[in-house]
Coordinates of C-alpha atoms in Angstrom, one line a residue:
Chain A
M9 CA 45.5 -5.0 -5.0
K10 CA 43.6 -3.7 -2.7
A11 CA 45.0 -0.1 -3.9
V12 CA 43.9 -1.3 -7.5
A13 CA 40.5 -2.6 -6.4
Y14 CA 40.1 1.4 -4.0
G15 CA 42.0 3.3 -7.2
L16 CA 39.6 2.0 -9.8
L17 CA 36.7 3.2 -8.1
T18 CA 37.7 5.7 -6.8
L19 CA 38.6 6.3 -10.9
L20 CA 35.3 5.5 -11.7
Y21 CA 34.1 7.9 -9.3
V22 CA 36.0 11.0 -11.4
L23 CA 34.8 9.8 -14.6
H24 CA 30.6 9.5 -13.9
T25 CA 30.6 13.2 -15.4
D26 CA 31.4 12.8 -18.8
V27 CA 32.1 16.2 -19.3
W28 CA 33.1 15.3 -23.3
Y29 CA 30.3 13.6 -23.9
W30 CA 28.0 16.6 -23.4
D31 CA 26.2 18.2 -25.8
V32 CA 26.9 15.0 -28.2
S33 CA 24.2 12.9 -29.9
R34 CA 26.0 10.5 -31.5
M35 CA 23.8 6.6 -31.1
V36 CA 25.8 3.7 -29.7
L37 CA 24.7 0.6 -29.4
G38 CA 21.1 1.7 -31.0
F39 CA 21.1 5.0 -27.9
P40 CA 22.0 7.8 -27.4
I41 CA 25.9 8.2 -26.9
G42 CA 25.6 10.2 -23.4
F43 CA 23.2 7.5 -22.1
T44 CA 25.5 4.7 -23.6
Y45 CA 28.3 5.6 -22.1
H46 CA 26.8 5.3 -18.7
V47 CA 24.7 2.2 -19.1
L48 CA 28.1 0.3 -19.8
G49 CA 29.1 2.3 -16.4
T50 CA 27.5 0.6 -14.1
I51 CA 28.9 -2.9 -15.9
V52 CA 32.0 -1.6 -14.7
I53 CA 31.5 -0.4 -11.8
T54 CA 30.0 -4.0 -11.3
G55 CA 33.4 -5.2 -11.9
T56 CA 35.1 -2.5 -10.2
F57 CA 33.0 -3.9 -5.9
W58 CA 33.9 -7.6 -7.1
L59 CA 37.7 -6.5 -7.4
V60 CA 37.1 -4.3 -4.0
V61 CA 35.0 -7.3 -2.5
R62 CA 38.3 -9.7 -3.4
Y63 CA 39.9 -8.2 -2.1
T64 CA 39.7 -5.0 0.7
W65 CA 37.0 -7.4 2.7
P66 CA 36.4 -6.0 6.2
I67 CA 37.3 -9.9 7.4
E68 CA 38.0 -8.3 10.9
L69 CA 33.6 -6.7 11.5
E70 CA 33.2 -10.7 11.1
A71 CA 34.1 -11.4 14.4
A72 CA 30.7 -10.3 15.3
E73 CA 29.1 -13.4 14.0
E74 CA 30.5 -15.0 17.3
H75 CA 29.1 -13.0 19.4
G76 CA 25.3 -13.7 20.8
V77 CA 23.1 -10.8 19.8
G78 CA 22.9 -8.2 22.7
T79 CA 19.8 -6.9 23.9
A80 CA 18.7 -4.0 24.0
S81 CA 18.8 -4.1 28.2
N82 CA 22.4 -4.7 28.1
H83 CA 23.9 -2.7 24.5
L84 CA 25.0 -0.3 26.8
D85 CA 27.0 -2.4 28.1
C86 CA 28.7 -4.0 24.7
D87 CA 31.7 -5.2 24.9
L88 CA 33.2 -3.8 20.8
T89 CA 36.5 -4.2 21.7
S90 CA 37.3 -6.9 19.7
V91 CA 36.0 -4.7 16.8
E92 CA 38.5 -3.2 14.8
S93 CA 38.0 0.4 13.7
P94 CA 38.8 1.0 10.9
Chain B
M8 CA -9.3 -7.2 -16.9
T9 CA -6.7 -4.8 -15.8
L10 CA -8.1 -4.3 -13.1
A11 CA -8.4 -8.0 -12.3
V12 CA -5.1 -8.5 -12.6
I13 CA -4.0 -5.6 -10.1
A14 CA -6.7 -6.5 -7.6
S15 CA -4.6 -10.8 -8.2
Y16 CA -1.2 -9.8 -7.7
M17 CA -1.7 -7.6 -4.5
A18 CA -4.2 -11.6 -3.7
L19 CA -0.2 -13.0 -4.2
V20 CA 1.4 -9.6 -2.2
L21 CA -1.1 -10.6 0.4
M22 CA -0.3 -14.4 0.3
V23 CA 3.5 -14.3 0.6
G24 CA 3.1 -12.2 3.5
V25 CA 0.7 -14.1 5.1
L26 CA 3.0 -17.3 5.1
S27 CA 6.4 -15.3 6.4
H28 CA 3.8 -15.3 9.2
R29 CA 4.5 -18.9 9.3
L30 CA 7.7 -18.8 10.5
F31 CA 7.3 -15.7 13.6
R32 CA 8.6 -16.2 16.6
G33 CA 6.4 -14.5 18.6
T34 CA 9.5 -12.0 19.9
G35 CA 10.4 -8.6 19.4
E36 CA 13.5 -9.2 18.0
D37 CA 11.6 -12.0 15.2
Y38 CA 9.0 -8.5 14.8
F39 CA 11.0 -5.8 14.6
L40 CA 14.8 -7.4 12.6
A41 CA 13.5 -10.5 11.4
T42 CA 15.7 -12.3 14.5
R43 CA 18.2 -11.1 12.5
S44 CA 18.2 -14.8 10.0
I45 CA 17.9 -13.6 6.7
G46 CA 20.0 -14.8 3.9
P47 CA 22.0 -12.7 0.9
F48 CA 19.7 -13.2 -2.2
V49 CA 16.9 -12.5 0.6
L50 CA 19.3 -8.9 1.6
L51 CA 19.4 -8.2 -1.3
M52 CA 16.1 -8.0 -2.4
S53 CA 15.2 -6.7 -0.1
L54 CA 17.3 -3.9 0.2
F55 CA 17.1 -3.2 -3.5
G56 CA 12.8 -3.9 -4.1
T57 CA 13.0 -0.8 -0.8
Q58 CA 14.9 1.9 -2.8
M59 CA 13.4 1.4 -5.2
T60 CA 9.7 2.8 -5.4
A61 CA 7.0 5.1 -7.7
F62 CA 10.4 7.8 -8.1
A63 CA 12.0 5.5 -10.0
L64 CA 9.5 4.1 -12.6
L65 CA 7.4 6.7 -12.1
G66 CA 9.4 10.0 -11.5
A67 CA 12.2 8.9 -13.6
S68 CA 10.6 8.6 -16.5
G69 CA 8.6 11.0 -15.6
Q70 CA 11.8 13.7 -15.7
S71 CA 13.1 11.7 -19.0
Y72 CA 10.2 13.0 -20.5
R73 CA 10.7 16.4 -19.5
T74 CA 14.8 16.7 -20.1
G75 CA 16.2 13.5 -21.4
I76 CA 18.3 10.8 -21.1
G77 CA 20.8 12.7 -18.8
V78 CA 18.7 11.3 -16.1
F79 CA 20.4 7.7 -16.4
G80 CA 23.3 9.1 -15.5
L81 CA 22.0 12.0 -13.0
M82 CA 20.4 8.8 -10.5
A83 CA 20.7 6.2 -11.7
S84 CA 24.9 5.7 -12.6
S85 CA 25.1 8.1 -9.4
S86 CA 23.7 5.3 -7.6
A87 CA 25.1 2.8 -8.7
I88 CA 28.6 3.6 -7.6
V89 CA 27.4 5.0 -4.2
V90 CA 24.7 3.1 -2.7
P91 CA 27.3 -0.6 -2.9
T92 CA 30.6 2.1 -1.5
V93 CA 27.8 3.3 1.5
F94 CA 26.2 -1.0 2.1
F95 CA 30.0 -1.7 1.5
F96 CA 31.5 0.9 3.8
V97 CA 28.3 1.8 5.9
G98 CA 27.0 -1.4 5.9
T99 CA 29.0 -3.9 6.8
R100 CA 30.0 -2.6 10.3
A101 CA 26.4 -1.2 11.2
W102 CA 26.1 -4.5 11.2
A103 CA 29.0 -5.7 13.8
I104 CA 27.9 -3.2 15.5
G105 CA 24.7 -3.6 16.5
K106 CA 24.9 -7.8 16.4
R107 CA 27.7 -7.0 19.1
C108 CA 24.5 -4.3 21.3
G109 CA 21.6 -5.6 20.7
Y110 CA 21.0 -2.8 17.8
T111 CA 17.6 -2.3 16.2
T112 CA 17.6 1.9 15.0
Q113 CA 20.5 4.0 14.3
V114 CA 19.2 6.1 17.4
E115 CA 19.8 3.3 19.4
Y116 CA 23.2 3.6 18.3
I117 CA 23.5 7.4 17.9
R118 CA 22.6 8.1 21.5
D119 CA 24.7 5.3 23.1
R120 CA 27.9 6.3 20.8
W121 CA 28.1 9.8 22.0
E122 CA 25.9 9.1 25.4
S123 CA 23.2 12.2 24.7
D124 CA 19.9 11.3 24.8
L125 CA 18.9 14.7 23.9
L126 CA 21.4 13.6 20.1
G127 CA 18.9 11.4 19.7
L128 CA 15.4 12.7 20.5
L129 CA 16.6 15.4 17.5
L130 CA 17.7 12.7 14.7
F131 CA 14.6 10.8 15.7
I132 CA 12.5 14.1 14.7
A133 CA 14.7 14.6 11.6
L134 CA 14.5 11.4 10.0
V135 CA 11.1 10.8 10.8
A136 CA 10.4 14.5 9.0
L137 CA 11.8 13.5 6.1
L138 CA 11.3 9.7 5.6
I139 CA 7.3 11.1 5.9
P140 CA 8.0 12.4 2.5
Y141 CA 9.3 9.7 1.2
L142 CA 6.5 8.0 2.4
L143 CA 4.1 9.6 0.2
I144 CA 5.9 9.2 -2.6
G145 CA 4.5 5.7 -3.0
V146 CA 0.8 6.7 -2.5
M147 CA 0.8 9.8 -4.3
G148 CA 2.7 6.7 -7.2
A149 CA -0.1 4.1 -6.5
G150 CA -3.0 6.8 -6.7
I151 CA -1.9 8.4 -9.7
T152 CA -0.8 4.9 -11.3
L153 CA -4.5 3.6 -11.0
A154 CA -6.3 6.8 -12.1
D155 CA -4.2 6.4 -15.1
I156 CA -4.7 2.9 -15.9
S157 CA -8.2 2.7 -15.6
G158 CA -8.5 5.6 -18.2
G159 CA -9.9 8.2 -14.5
Q160 CA -12.6 5.8 -14.1
V161 CA -11.4 5.0 -10.9
P162 CA -10.3 8.3 -8.8
T163 CA -6.3 8.6 -7.3
W164 CA -7.9 8.4 -3.3
V165 CA -8.6 5.1 -4.3
G166 CA -5.5 3.8 -5.1
G167 CA -3.5 5.1 -2.0
L168 CA -6.2 3.7 -0.1
V169 CA -5.5 0.0 -1.7
I170 CA -2.4 -0.1 -1.5
S171 CA -2.3 1.8 2.0
L172 CA -4.6 -1.4 3.4
V173 CA -2.3 -4.6 1.6
V174 CA 0.9 -2.7 2.2
M175 CA -1.2 -2.6 6.3
T176 CA -2.4 -5.3 6.5
Y177 CA 0.9 -7.6 5.6
V178 CA 2.9 -5.4 7.5
T179 CA 2.0 -5.5 11.0
Y180 CA 0.7 -9.2 10.7
G181 CA 3.8 -9.9 9.1
G182 CA 7.3 -8.0 10.6
L183 CA 9.9 -7.5 8.8
R184 CA 10.5 -11.4 7.9
G185 CA 7.0 -10.7 6.3
T186 CA 7.6 -7.3 4.4
A187 CA 11.7 -8.9 3.6
W188 CA 10.0 -11.5 1.7
A189 CA 8.0 -9.5 0.1
N190 CA 10.3 -7.4 -0.9
T191 CA 11.2 -9.5 -2.5
F192 CA 8.5 -11.3 -4.2
Q193 CA 7.3 -7.4 -5.7
T194 CA 10.8 -6.5 -6.7
L195 CA 12.1 -9.8 -8.9
V196 CA 7.8 -8.8 -10.6
F197 CA 9.3 -5.2 -11.2
M198 CA 12.7 -5.9 -11.9
T199 CA 10.6 -8.0 -14.4
L200 CA 7.9 -6.5 -15.5
G201 CA 9.4 -3.2 -16.2
A202 CA 11.7 -4.8 -18.8
V203 CA 8.6 -6.9 -20.3
T204 CA 7.2 -4.4 -20.5
F205 CA 10.1 -2.0 -22.3
I206 CA 10.9 -4.2 -24.9
Y207 CA 7.0 -4.5 -25.6
V208 CA 6.5 -0.5 -26.5
A209 CA 9.3 -0.1 -28.0
N210 CA 8.9 -3.0 -30.7
A211 CA 5.4 -1.5 -31.0
M212 CA 6.7 2.3 -31.3
G213 CA 8.9 0.2 -35.2
G214 CA 11.6 -0.6 -32.9
L215 CA 14.2 1.7 -31.3
G216 CA 15.9 2.5 -34.2
P217 CA 13.4 4.4 -35.7
A218 CA 11.5 5.8 -31.8
F219 CA 15.3 7.7 -31.6
E220 CA 15.2 9.3 -34.8
R221 CA 11.6 10.3 -34.6
I222 CA 12.4 11.8 -30.7
A223 CA 15.9 12.9 -33.0
E224 CA 14.1 15.3 -34.6
A225 CA 11.4 16.4 -33.0
R226 CA 13.0 16.9 -29.0
P227 CA 17.2 16.6 -30.8
D228 CA 17.1 18.1 -27.0
L229 CA 16.4 15.1 -25.3
L230 CA 18.9 12.4 -26.6
V231 CA 22.2 14.6 -24.9
R232 CA 22.3 16.7 -21.3
E233 CA 23.8 19.8 -23.0
G234 CA 20.7 22.6 -22.4
N235 CA 19.7 20.0 -19.8
Y236 CA 21.6 19.7 -16.8
S237 CA 25.3 21.1 -15.9
P238 CA 28.7 19.1 -15.4
V239 CA 28.3 20.9 -12.5
T240 CA 24.6 19.8 -10.8
Y241 CA 25.9 16.0 -12.0
L242 CA 28.5 16.6 -9.8
S243 CA 26.7 17.3 -6.4
F244 CA 23.8 15.2 -7.3
L245 CA 26.1 12.4 -6.5
F246 CA 25.7 13.8 -2.9
I247 CA 22.2 12.6 -3.1
P248 CA 22.8 9.5 -3.2
L249 CA 24.3 8.7 0.4
S250 CA 21.0 9.2 2.0
A251 CA 21.1 5.2 2.6
G252 CA 23.7 5.9 4.6
M253 CA 21.1 7.0 6.9
F254 CA 17.7 5.8 5.8
P255 CA 16.5 4.2 8.4
H256 CA 15.0 1.6 6.7
L257 CA 17.9 0.8 5.0
F258 CA 20.2 1.0 8.8
M259 CA 17.3 -2.0 9.8
H260 CA 17.7 -4.1 6.5
W261 CA 21.1 -4.3 7.8
L262 CA 21.2 -5.1 10.1
T263 CA 18.8 -8.0 9.2
A264 CA 22.1 -10.5 7.6
S265 CA 22.0 -13.4 9.4
K266 CA 26.2 -13.0 8.3
L267 CA 28.3 -10.0 7.4
H268 CA 29.2 -12.3 4.1
N269 CA 25.5 -11.6 3.6
F270 CA 26.6 -8.3 1.9
R271 CA 29.0 -9.0 -0.5
I272 CA 26.6 -9.8 -3.2
T273 CA 24.4 -7.4 -1.7
V274 CA 27.4 -4.8 -3.4
V275 CA 28.3 -6.4 -6.0
A276 CA 24.9 -7.0 -7.6
Y277 CA 23.9 -3.6 -6.3
P278 CA 24.3 -2.0 -9.7
L279 CA 22.4 -4.6 -12.0
C280 CA 19.7 -4.6 -10.9
I281 CA 19.9 -0.2 -11.1
A282 CA 20.7 -0.9 -13.8
V283 CA 17.9 -3.3 -15.0
V284 CA 15.2 -1.4 -13.3
W285 CA 16.9 2.5 -14.4
I286 CA 16.8 1.9 -18.6
P287 CA 13.1 0.9 -19.3
S288 CA 11.7 4.1 -16.5
V289 CA 15.1 6.5 -18.8
L290 CA 13.9 5.3 -22.4
L291 CA 10.2 4.9 -22.0
G292 CA 10.0 8.5 -20.8
V293 CA 12.3 9.8 -23.3
L294 CA 10.2 7.9 -26.4
G295 CA 7.0 9.1 -24.4
N296 CA 7.4 12.5 -26.1
I297 CA 6.2 10.6 -29.4
D298 CA 3.3 9.9 -28.3
F299 CA 2.2 12.5 -26.0
P300 CA 4.6 16.1 -26.1
E301 CA 3.0 17.9 -24.0
L302 CA 2.3 17.0 -20.9
T303 CA 3.1 19.3 -17.8
V304 CA 4.8 17.6 -15.0
L305 CA 2.0 16.2 -13.3
E306 CA 0.9 14.5 -16.1
S307 CA 4.8 13.4 -17.4
N308 CA 4.9 11.3 -14.1
A309 CA 2.0 9.3 -15.7
V310 CA 3.8 8.5 -19.2
M311 CA 5.1 5.2 -18.7
V312 CA 1.4 4.1 -18.0
R313 CA 0.3 6.2 -21.2
L314 CA 2.7 4.5 -23.4
I315 CA 1.0 1.2 -22.9
E316 CA -2.3 2.1 -22.8
T317 CA -1.5 3.0 -25.9
H318 CA 0.8 0.0 -26.8
A319 CA -0.1 -3.0 -25.4
P320 CA -2.5 -5.1 -24.4
E321 CA -4.9 -4.6 -22.2
F322 CA -3.4 -7.1 -20.2
L323 CA 0.1 -5.3 -20.2
A324 CA -1.3 -2.4 -18.9
G325 CA -2.2 -4.9 -15.8
L326 CA 0.6 -6.6 -14.9
L327 CA 2.7 -2.6 -15.8
G328 CA 0.2 -1.8 -13.5
A329 CA 1.0 -4.3 -10.8
G330 CA 4.8 -3.7 -11.5
V331 CA 4.4 0.2 -9.8
F332 CA 2.2 -1.4 -7.6
A333 CA 5.6 -3.5 -6.5
A334 CA 7.7 -0.8 -5.9
V335 CA 6.0 1.2 -4.2
M336 CA 5.1 -1.2 -2.1
S337 CA 8.2 -2.7 -1.5
S338 CA 8.7 0.3 -0.4
L339 CA 5.9 1.8 1.5
D340 CA 6.5 -1.9 3.6
S341 CA 10.0 -1.2 5.0
Q342 CA 10.2 2.7 5.9
T343 CA 6.2 2.4 7.7
L344 CA 7.9 -1.4 9.9
S345 CA 11.2 1.3 10.7
L346 CA 9.0 4.3 11.7
G347 CA 6.8 2.5 14.0
T348 CA 10.6 0.5 15.5
M349 CA 11.4 3.4 16.0
F350 CA 8.4 4.8 17.5
T351 CA 7.9 1.7 19.3
K352 CA 12.3 1.1 20.7
D353 CA 12.9 4.7 20.3
I354 CA 10.1 6.6 22.5
V355 CA 8.2 4.0 24.0
L356 CA 10.9 1.5 25.0
H357 CA 13.3 4.2 25.8
Y358 CA 11.5 6.8 28.1
G359 CA 9.7 4.4 30.6
Y360 CA 8.7 0.8 29.1
D361 CA 11.7 -0.9 28.8
Q362 CA 11.6 -2.8 31.1
K363 CA 8.0 -3.1 31.7
M364 CA 6.9 -4.4 28.5
T365 CA 7.1 -8.0 27.0
D366 CA 7.6 -9.3 23.6
H367 CA 3.8 -9.3 22.5
Q368 CA 3.1 -6.3 23.6
Q369 CA 6.2 -4.5 22.1
V370 CA 4.7 -5.7 18.8
L371 CA 1.1 -4.5 19.7
V372 CA 2.1 -1.5 20.5
A373 CA 4.8 -0.9 16.8
R374 CA 2.0 -3.0 15.4
I375 CA -0.6 0.0 16.0
F376 CA 1.9 2.1 14.9
V377 CA 2.4 0.6 11.4
A378 CA -1.5 1.3 10.9
S379 CA -1.2 5.4 11.6
I380 CA 1.9 5.8 10.0
L381 CA -0.6 5.1 7.5
V382 CA -3.7 6.2 8.5
V383 CA -1.7 9.8 8.1
T384 CA 0.8 9.2 5.3
Y385 CA -2.6 8.3 3.4
L386 CA -3.8 11.3 4.1
L387 CA -1.3 14.0 3.2
S388 CA -1.4 12.4 -0.2
L389 CA -4.9 13.9 -0.7
I390 CA -3.9 16.9 0.0
T391 CA -0.6 16.7 -2.4
R392 CA -0.3 18.4 -5.0
T393 CA 3.3 18.3 -6.5
S394 CA 6.2 16.3 -8.5
I395 CA 7.0 13.1 -7.5
F396 CA 10.7 14.1 -8.6
A397 CA 11.2 16.7 -6.9
M398 CA 9.3 15.0 -3.3
G399 CA 12.4 12.9 -3.4
T400 CA 14.5 15.2 -4.1
W401 CA 14.5 17.3 -1.5
S402 CA 13.8 13.9 1.2
F403 CA 17.1 13.0 -0.6
T404 CA 18.9 16.1 0.4
G405 CA 18.4 15.4 3.8
F406 CA 19.4 12.2 4.6
A407 CA 22.6 12.8 2.7
G408 CA 23.0 15.4 4.6
L409 CA 23.2 13.9 8.4
F410 CA 25.5 11.1 6.0
P411 CA 28.6 13.1 8.1
I412 CA 26.8 12.0 11.7
I413 CA 26.8 7.7 10.9
V414 CA 30.5 7.8 9.5
A415 CA 31.4 9.8 12.7
A416 CA 30.3 7.9 14.4
L417 CA 31.6 4.9 12.8
F418 CA 35.1 6.4 11.2
W419 CA 36.7 8.8 13.1
K420 CA 37.6 8.2 17.5
R421 CA 37.7 11.7 18.8
S422 CA 34.1 12.9 17.1
T423 CA 31.6 14.0 19.7
K424 CA 28.1 14.9 20.0
L425 CA 28.3 18.4 19.8
G426 CA 30.3 17.5 16.6
A427 CA 27.5 15.9 16.2
F428 CA 24.6 18.5 17.6
A429 CA 26.5 21.2 15.5
S430 CA 25.8 18.4 12.2
L431 CA 22.3 18.4 13.2
L432 CA 22.1 21.6 13.5
T433 CA 23.7 22.4 10.5
V434 CA 21.6 20.2 8.0
T435 CA 18.6 21.4 9.2
A436 CA 18.8 25.3 8.9
L437 CA 20.2 25.1 5.5
W438 CA 17.8 22.8 4.9
T439 CA 14.7 24.3 5.6
Y440 CA 16.3 28.0 3.6
Y441 CA 16.9 25.9 0.6
F442 CA 13.3 24.0 0.8
I443 CA 12.5 27.9 1.0
Q444 CA 13.6 29.1 -1.8
G445 CA 14.1 25.9 -4.3
W446 CA 10.4 25.2 -3.6
G447 CA 7.9 24.6 -6.6
Q448 CA 11.8 25.8 -9.0
P449 CA 11.9 22.0 -10.5
D450 CA 15.3 24.0 -11.8
Y451 CA 16.5 25.0 -9.0
S452 CA 20.6 25.3 -7.7
V453 CA 22.9 27.4 -5.4
G454 CA 22.8 30.5 -6.4
G455 CA 21.8 30.0 -10.4
T456 CA 24.9 27.9 -10.3
G457 CA 23.9 25.1 -11.0
V458 CA 25.3 23.0 -7.9
M459 CA 22.1 21.4 -5.8
P460 CA 21.7 22.5 -2.6
V461 CA 22.7 18.9 -1.1
A462 CA 26.4 19.1 -2.2
V463 CA 27.0 21.8 -0.3
I464 CA 24.4 20.8 3.0
V465 CA 26.6 17.6 3.2
T466 CA 29.5 19.7 3.4
A467 CA 28.3 22.4 5.9
S468 CA 27.4 18.9 7.9
A469 CA 31.1 18.0 8.0
L470 CA 32.5 20.7 8.6
A471 CA 30.3 21.5 11.4
M472 CA 31.2 17.7 13.1
L473 CA 34.6 18.8 12.1
A474 CA 34.6 22.2 14.0
G475 CA 32.7 21.4 16.8
S476 CA 34.0 17.7 17.5
L477 CA 37.1 19.4 18.0
L478 CA 35.8 21.9 19.6
S479 CA 34.8 19.8 22.7
S480 CA 35.7 16.9 24.6
P481 CA 35.4 13.2 23.3
P482 CA 32.9 10.3 25.1
C483 CA 34.2 8.8 27.9
D484 CA 37.4 5.8 28.3
A485 CA 34.8 3.3 29.2
T486 CA 32.1 4.4 25.9
M487 CA 35.4 4.7 23.0
R488 CA 36.4 2.2 24.7
K489 CA 33.1 0.3 23.3
F490 CA 33.0 1.5 19.9
F491 CA 36.3 1.2 19.1
S492 CA 40.2 -0.8 19.6
A493 CA 42.6 0.3 22.2

């Protein structure tokens, strides 16, 4: 599912520039199609981010919750070794 | 009536800010980051409210008045996909590192990450310089709104002054918790009022269908992208929302989350929040051409206000004014506080007073900086004359150009301070060049190709980071171990 979520997200980036409706003024759902397309797009984007959050959440970063907050005086010595590199 | 509604709203905001002060724990950590205790809903509202400013309401409606419905795809749906991506990949990691190391600002992190004081100082200067025009958007937006709503009776300098004083009061008093609470309240207000205003005005114009028929007859060019934007412009505008990764005020808000889990609702709900705010703004801007066909660029920034005056009762005009003020203040407060925090942490404390100031003194210094920044911004707003949209775009372009720096810091172990220097200097040089070339030309693109300068700047910045890093040695092993697992 991780690949699907990231794949969908990438696809949405590609589909953002909708050249196929560039000069079309037809009304769809009461609005010009170039507008409707992007409004509906935000709903699809929401669904995609739900998938991304659901299946690709960086759970390893939550380890930071178990540690106390560093201070301005010790942040040069902070230990981040349990935070995995992405 | 209109002014009374706005005045009442201001009093409400002040009350929310003052109420939040009752939870103030008296520490620097609490003033700067609300002791990293913010829950998911307030995190979403404060992050979203901080991102939306007069730019989203006045700038967007002004721009769609001039160039049509394409503004939604250009700015709104692009933000709807890019900004949550940035929150998901960059925000969550910044939160984890910030919490473990006690960072409050980006400069603290970048300085440690690449072991360079000078890099931190240069980044500080760049961030402050880019944030000033963003602050101006808010103060100017307030002035324009109040002047228009009052039919010119209240001069533009009054709106800016009022908003500056209100923000100064609750930010200096309540710190980040006050700011987050006020943001949440104000975000709910402007999201609701934008929608209500749109429905009311559209109905008063005889409904959306007939209104669009009139637009189709008079200005069919506004219903398509052809002739207004090229696909290349659209594509390159996707780089603009990358600015969210380098905004100091967003970085600060990320660090306030009590748990990583709190980012989930923000990432998922952000696109919907964008739609709620931008749909009314863009449509009202386009429909404004029916009643006001010949506004200048500056006048078009207030097209939404004019529509309300024409089609809605005075009470609603007051509410819309309050909504615009809400959008403006919910950004201005965070931006001002982040600047105050940066001056305190990255300059005063870092250069000499780290062990010499009590928490109380730190908070006092930050409050003085917050007040000073607002005074300077207000004075600048009195002499600035340009489109809110243009000013916002140039500010965002600069922040987006710096995005490769935070990405390299978080994701590329091998990146070096030379790479970061190269990236920063490349952004400075290119941004200055394009700014000089393009200032005063609303449709400026690189060589007239439709490519926005931001695309070139981000690409060049990334390449400079790559080249500079590969040509120099990475940070020492201790630093590498500190920020990355073996």
